[in-house]
PDB file of C-alpha atoms in Angstrom:
ATOM      1  CA  MET A  28     241.387  89.107  39.552  1.00  0.00           C
ATOM      2  CA  ASP A  29     240.807  86.803  42.507  1.00  0.00           C
ATOM      3  CA  ILE A  30     238.962  83.639  41.480  1.00  0.00           C
ATOM      4  CA  GLY A  31     238.581  82.378  45.012  1.00  0.00           C
ATOM      5  CA  LYS A  32     239.913  79.248  46.608  1.00  0.00           C
ATOM      6  CA  LEU A  33     242.885  77.674  44.850  1.00  0.00           C
ATOM      7  CA  ASN A  34     242.147  74.187  43.522  1.00  0.00           C
ATOM      8  CA  LYS A  35     244.459  71.317  44.401  1.00  0.00           C
ATOM      9  CA  LEU A  36     247.678  71.625  42.441  1.00  0.00           C
ATOM     10  CA  GLY A  37     249.745  68.882  40.918  1.00  0.00           C
ATOM     11  CA  LYS A  38     253.213  67.904  42.055  1.00  0.00           C
ATOM     12  CA  ALA A  39     255.846  70.614  42.415  1.00  0.00           C
ATOM     13  CA  ILE A  40     259.239  69.975  40.850  1.00  0.00           C
ATOM     14  CA  ASP A  41     260.696  69.016  44.260  1.00  0.00           C
ATOM     15  CA  GLU A  42     258.131  66.198  44.505  1.00  0.00           C
ATOM     16  CA  ILE A  43     259.056  64.636  41.144  1.00  0.00           C
ATOM     17  CA  GLU A  44     261.859  62.131  40.607  1.00  0.00           C
ATOM     18  CA  GLU A  45     263.364  60.511  37.545  1.00  0.00           C
ATOM     19  CA  GLY A  46     261.892  57.068  37.021  1.00  0.00           C
ATOM     20  CA  GLN A  47     258.408  57.904  38.336  1.00  0.00           C
ATOM     21  CA  THR A  48     255.722  56.344  36.137  1.00  0.00           C
ATOM     22  CA  MET A  49     251.989  56.257  35.639  1.00  0.00           C
ATOM     23  CA  SER A  50     249.601  54.831  33.085  1.00  0.00           C
ATOM     24  CA  VAL A  51     246.191  55.873  31.831  1.00  0.00           C
ATOM     25  CA  THR A  52     243.807  53.888  29.654  1.00  0.00           C
ATOM     26  CA  GLU A  53     241.486  55.756  27.301  1.00  0.00           C
ATOM     27  CA  ALA A  54     238.765  54.464  24.993  1.00  0.00           C
ATOM     28  CA  ILE A  55     238.394  56.452  21.791  1.00  0.00           C
ATOM     29  CA  GLU A  56     234.643  56.995  21.543  1.00  0.00           C
ATOM     30  CA  ASP A  57     232.297  58.837  19.190  1.00  0.00           C
ATOM     31  CA  ASP A  58     231.727  61.732  21.593  1.00  0.00           C
ATOM     32  CA  GLN A  59     235.457  62.597  21.651  1.00  0.00           C
ATOM     33  CA  LEU A  60     235.726  62.344  17.869  1.00  0.00           C
ATOM     34  CA  LEU A  61     232.633  64.472  17.253  1.00  0.00           C
ATOM     35  CA  LEU A  62     233.745  67.152  19.729  1.00  0.00           C
ATOM     36  CA  TYR A  63     237.192  67.352  18.131  1.00  0.00           C
ATOM     37  CA  LEU A  64     235.815  67.487  14.588  1.00  0.00           C
ATOM     38  CA  GLY A  65     233.206  70.078  15.576  1.00  0.00           C
ATOM     39  CA  LEU A  66     235.657  72.321  17.417  1.00  0.00           C
ATOM     40  CA  THR A  67     238.279  72.237  14.677  1.00  0.00           C
ATOM     41  CA  ASN A  68     235.921  72.108  11.678  1.00  0.00           C
ATOM     42  CA  ASP A  69     238.158  69.298  10.384  1.00  0.00           C
ATOM     43  CA  ALA A  70     236.202  67.504   7.670  1.00  0.00           C
ATOM     44  CA  ASN A  71     238.960  65.132   6.566  1.00  0.00           C
ATOM     45  CA  PRO A  72     237.042  62.173   5.106  1.00  0.00           C
ATOM     46  CA  LEU A  73     239.685  59.805   6.481  1.00  0.00           C
ATOM     47  CA  TYR A  74     238.459  60.718   9.980  1.00  0.00           C
ATOM     48  CA  ILE A  75     234.697  60.541   9.477  1.00  0.00           C
ATOM     49  CA  GLN A  76     233.602  58.756   6.312  1.00  0.00           C
ATOM     50  CA  HIS A  77     233.537  54.980   6.519  1.00  0.00           C
ATOM     51  CA  ASP A  78     232.913  54.609   2.744  1.00  0.00           C
ATOM     52  CA  TYR A  79     235.935  56.768   1.920  1.00  0.00           C
ATOM     53  CA  ALA A  80     238.198  55.119   4.484  1.00  0.00           C
ATOM     54  CA  ARG A  81     237.300  51.668   3.132  1.00  0.00           C
ATOM     55  CA  LYS A  82     238.954  52.683  -0.171  1.00  0.00           C
ATOM     56  CA  THR A  83     242.248  53.620   1.542  1.00  0.00           C
ATOM     57  CA  ILE A  84     245.055  51.466   2.884  1.00  0.00           C
ATOM     58  CA  TYR A  85     243.581  51.946   6.372  1.00  0.00           C
ATOM     59  CA  LYS A  86     240.191  50.349   5.521  1.00  0.00           C
ATOM     60  CA  GLN A  87     238.444  52.253   8.325  1.00  0.00           C
ATOM     61  CA  PRO A  88     238.352  55.802   9.734  1.00  0.00           C
ATOM     62  CA  LEU A  89     241.354  57.007  11.716  1.00  0.00           C
ATOM     63  CA  VAL A  90     241.522  58.945  14.952  1.00  0.00           C
ATOM     64  CA  PRO A  91     242.945  62.427  14.228  1.00  0.00           C
ATOM     65  CA  SER A  92     246.534  62.801  15.425  1.00  0.00           C
ATOM     66  CA  VAL A  93     245.742  66.011  17.279  1.00  0.00           C
ATOM     67  CA  LEU A  94     243.111  64.188  19.336  1.00  0.00           C
ATOM     68  CA  LEU A  95     245.817  61.767  20.510  1.00  0.00           C
ATOM     69  CA  ILE A  96     248.080  64.686  21.404  1.00  0.00           C
ATOM     70  CA  GLY A  97     245.174  66.106  23.393  1.00  0.00           C
ATOM     71  CA  ILE A  98     244.935  62.904  25.439  1.00  0.00           C
ATOM     72  CA  VAL A  99     248.666  63.134  26.210  1.00  0.00           C
ATOM     73  CA  THR A 100     248.555  66.790  27.262  1.00  0.00           C
ATOM     74  CA  SER A 101     245.335  66.410  29.253  1.00  0.00           C
ATOM     75  CA  THR A 102     246.814  63.431  31.120  1.00  0.00           C
ATOM     76  CA  ILE A 103     249.741  65.655  32.079  1.00  0.00           C
ATOM     77  CA  SER A 104     247.404  68.499  33.100  1.00  0.00           C
ATOM     78  CA  LYS A 105     245.062  66.292  35.107  1.00  0.00           C
ATOM     79  CA  HIS A 106     247.390  63.709  36.623  1.00  0.00           C
ATOM     80  CA  PHE A 107     251.137  63.911  36.099  1.00  0.00           C
ATOM     81  CA  PRO A 108     252.487  66.413  37.240  1.00  0.00           C
ATOM     82  CA  GLY A 109     248.858  67.537  37.414  1.00  0.00           C
ATOM     83  CA  PRO A 110     246.802  70.732  37.721  1.00  0.00           C
ATOM     84  CA  GLY A 111     248.811  73.907  37.259  1.00  0.00           C
ATOM     85  CA  SER A 112     251.431  72.305  35.002  1.00  0.00           C
ATOM     86  CA  HIS A 113     252.237  73.713  31.571  1.00  0.00           C
ATOM     87  CA  VAL A 114     253.527  71.861  28.483  1.00  0.00           C
ATOM     88  CA  VAL A 115     256.425  73.861  26.997  1.00  0.00           C
ATOM     89  CA  ASN A 116     257.697  71.425  24.352  1.00  0.00           C
ATOM     90  CA  LEU A 117     256.245  68.361  22.674  1.00  0.00           C
ATOM     91  CA  SER A 118     257.647  65.902  20.153  1.00  0.00           C
ATOM     92  CA  VAL A 119     255.419  63.084  18.902  1.00  0.00           C
ATOM     93  CA  ASN A 120     255.847  60.119  16.569  1.00  0.00           C
ATOM     94  CA  PHE A 121     252.706  58.391  15.335  1.00  0.00           C
ATOM     95  CA  VAL A 122     254.004  54.837  14.956  1.00  0.00           C
ATOM     96  CA  GLU A 123     250.783  53.064  13.909  1.00  0.00           C
ATOM     97  CA  ALA A 124     247.336  54.205  12.845  1.00  0.00           C
ATOM     98  CA  VAL A 125     244.705  54.441  15.572  1.00  0.00           C
ATOM     99  CA  TYR A 126     241.132  53.565  14.675  1.00  0.00           C
ATOM    100  CA  HIS A 127     237.773  54.573  16.091  1.00  0.00           C
ATOM    101  CA  TYR A 128     236.754  52.682  19.259  1.00  0.00           C
ATOM    102  CA  GLU A 129     240.278  51.514  20.109  1.00  0.00           C
ATOM    103  CA  MET A 130     241.366  51.273  23.727  1.00  0.00           C
ATOM    104  CA  LEU A 131     244.810  52.811  24.303  1.00  0.00           C
ATOM    105  CA  THR A 132     247.087  52.691  27.309  1.00  0.00           C
ATOM    106  CA  PHE A 133     249.417  55.664  27.735  1.00  0.00           C
ATOM    107  CA  LEU A 134     252.555  54.948  29.752  1.00  0.00           C
ATOM    108  CA  LEU A 135     254.320  58.019  31.143  1.00  0.00           C
ATOM    109  CA  GLU A 136     257.787  58.066  32.708  1.00  0.00           C
ATOM    110  CA  VAL A 137     259.827  60.959  34.073  1.00  0.00           C
ATOM    111  CA  ILE A 138     263.176  60.783  32.287  1.00  0.00           C
ATOM    112  CA  LYS A 139     264.684  64.076  33.477  1.00  0.00           C
ATOM    113  CA  VAL A 140     264.106  66.623  36.234  1.00  0.00           C
ATOM    114  CA  ASP A 141     265.826  69.961  35.600  1.00  0.00           C
ATOM    115  CA  LYS A 142     265.337  72.075  38.737  1.00  0.00           C
ATOM    116  CA  HIS A 143     267.494  74.866  37.295  1.00  0.00           C
ATOM    117  CA  LYS A 144     265.056  75.367  34.384  1.00  0.00           C
ATOM    118  CA  ASP A 145     261.962  74.223  36.335  1.00  0.00           C
ATOM    119  CA  VAL A 146     261.216  71.629  33.646  1.00  0.00           C
ATOM    120  CA  VAL A 147     260.407  67.931  33.819  1.00  0.00           C
ATOM    121  CA  THR A 148     260.853  65.737  30.726  1.00  0.00           C
ATOM    122  CA  ILE A 149     258.354  62.916  30.363  1.00  0.00           C
ATOM    123  CA  SER A 150     258.523  60.016  27.936  1.00  0.00           C
ATOM    124  CA  VAL A 151     255.145  58.768  26.698  1.00  0.00           C
ATOM    125  CA  GLU A 152     254.337  55.543  24.914  1.00  0.00           C
ATOM    126  CA  ALA A 153     250.838  54.495  23.872  1.00  0.00           C
ATOM    127  CA  VAL A 154     249.885  50.924  23.051  1.00  0.00           C
ATOM    128  CA  ASN A 155     246.616  49.438  21.828  1.00  0.00           C
ATOM    129  CA  THR A 156     244.895  46.337  23.185  1.00  0.00           C
ATOM    130  CA  GLU A 157     247.096  44.161  20.972  1.00  0.00           C
ATOM    131  CA  GLU A 158     250.144  45.702  22.724  1.00  0.00           C
ATOM    132  CA  LYS A 159     251.174  47.407  19.473  1.00  0.00           C
ATOM    133  CA  ARG A 160     252.982  50.682  20.067  1.00  0.00           C
ATOM    134  CA  VAL A 161     250.980  53.424  18.333  1.00  0.00           C
ATOM    135  CA  LEU A 162     252.574  56.610  19.681  1.00  0.00           C
ATOM    136  CA  ASP A 163     255.862  57.796  21.179  1.00  0.00           C
ATOM    137  CA  ALA A 164     256.270  61.261  22.643  1.00  0.00           C
ATOM    138  CA  VAL A 165     258.666  63.340  24.678  1.00  0.00           C
ATOM    139  CA  VAL A 166     257.020  66.146  26.618  1.00  0.00           C
ATOM    140  CA  MET A 167     258.742  68.949  28.513  1.00  0.00           C
ATOM    141  CA  VAL A 168     256.541  70.276  31.296  1.00  0.00           C
ATOM    142  CA  GLN A 169     256.768  73.060  33.841  1.00  0.00           C
ATOM    143  CA  PRO A 170     255.217  71.668  37.019  1.00  0.00           C
ATOM    144  CA  PRO A 171     252.895  73.949  39.008  1.00  0.00           C
ATOM    145  CA  MET A 172     254.637  77.029  40.377  1.00  0.00           C
ATOM    146  CA  ILE A 173     252.801  79.334  42.765  1.00  0.00           C
ATOM    147  CA  TYR A 174     254.479  82.444  44.074  1.00  0.00           C
ATOM    148  CA  GLU A 175     252.920  83.934  47.166  1.00  0.00           C
ATOM    149  CA  GLU A 176     252.266  87.649  46.832  1.00  0.00           C
ATOM    150  CA  GLU A 177     253.160  89.883  49.731  1.00  0.00           C
ATOM    151  CA  SER A 178     250.139  90.639  51.838  1.00  0.00           C
ATOM    152  CA  GLU A 179     248.647  94.104  51.615  1.00  0.00           C
ATOM    153  CA  GLU A 180     249.568  94.660  55.259  1.00  0.00           C
ATOM    154  CA  ASN A 181     253.290  94.483  54.443  1.00  0.00           C
ATOM    155  CA  ASN A 182     252.878  97.066  51.704  1.00  0.00           C
ATOM    156  CA  GLU A 183     251.363  99.730  53.966  1.00  0.00           C
TER     157      GLU A 183
END
């Protein structure tokens, strides 16, 4: 199936070097939370009920962990290495709770480029506005790989 013009791809493995970094800041807003909860049918009261959360050690609703993972993987897909990349392994530690309406900064750094396996390993750290580390992750990513097909003329 030909879907037409190829969109701009992210960086190929030859364009990525160890030590490269980027950061992205994301505000956790109601629309993201409601979309996540609606798509997953996750009715955990710790995520949505202020009265319930007030009775817990957290005192207010938390952002679901999977939503934070989604921000990490979408940052990789959109920006670094970018469109066409594919997450093949992910390890995450949730260091501190993240609450509704927090602003988080995700810091990404390439820690390994394995051209033999076509995989880039990226370290991710997220901090809140108080500079508290809330998330650590290590993500293995295959950067975009496009293989040109032989033209029909060569096959005739």
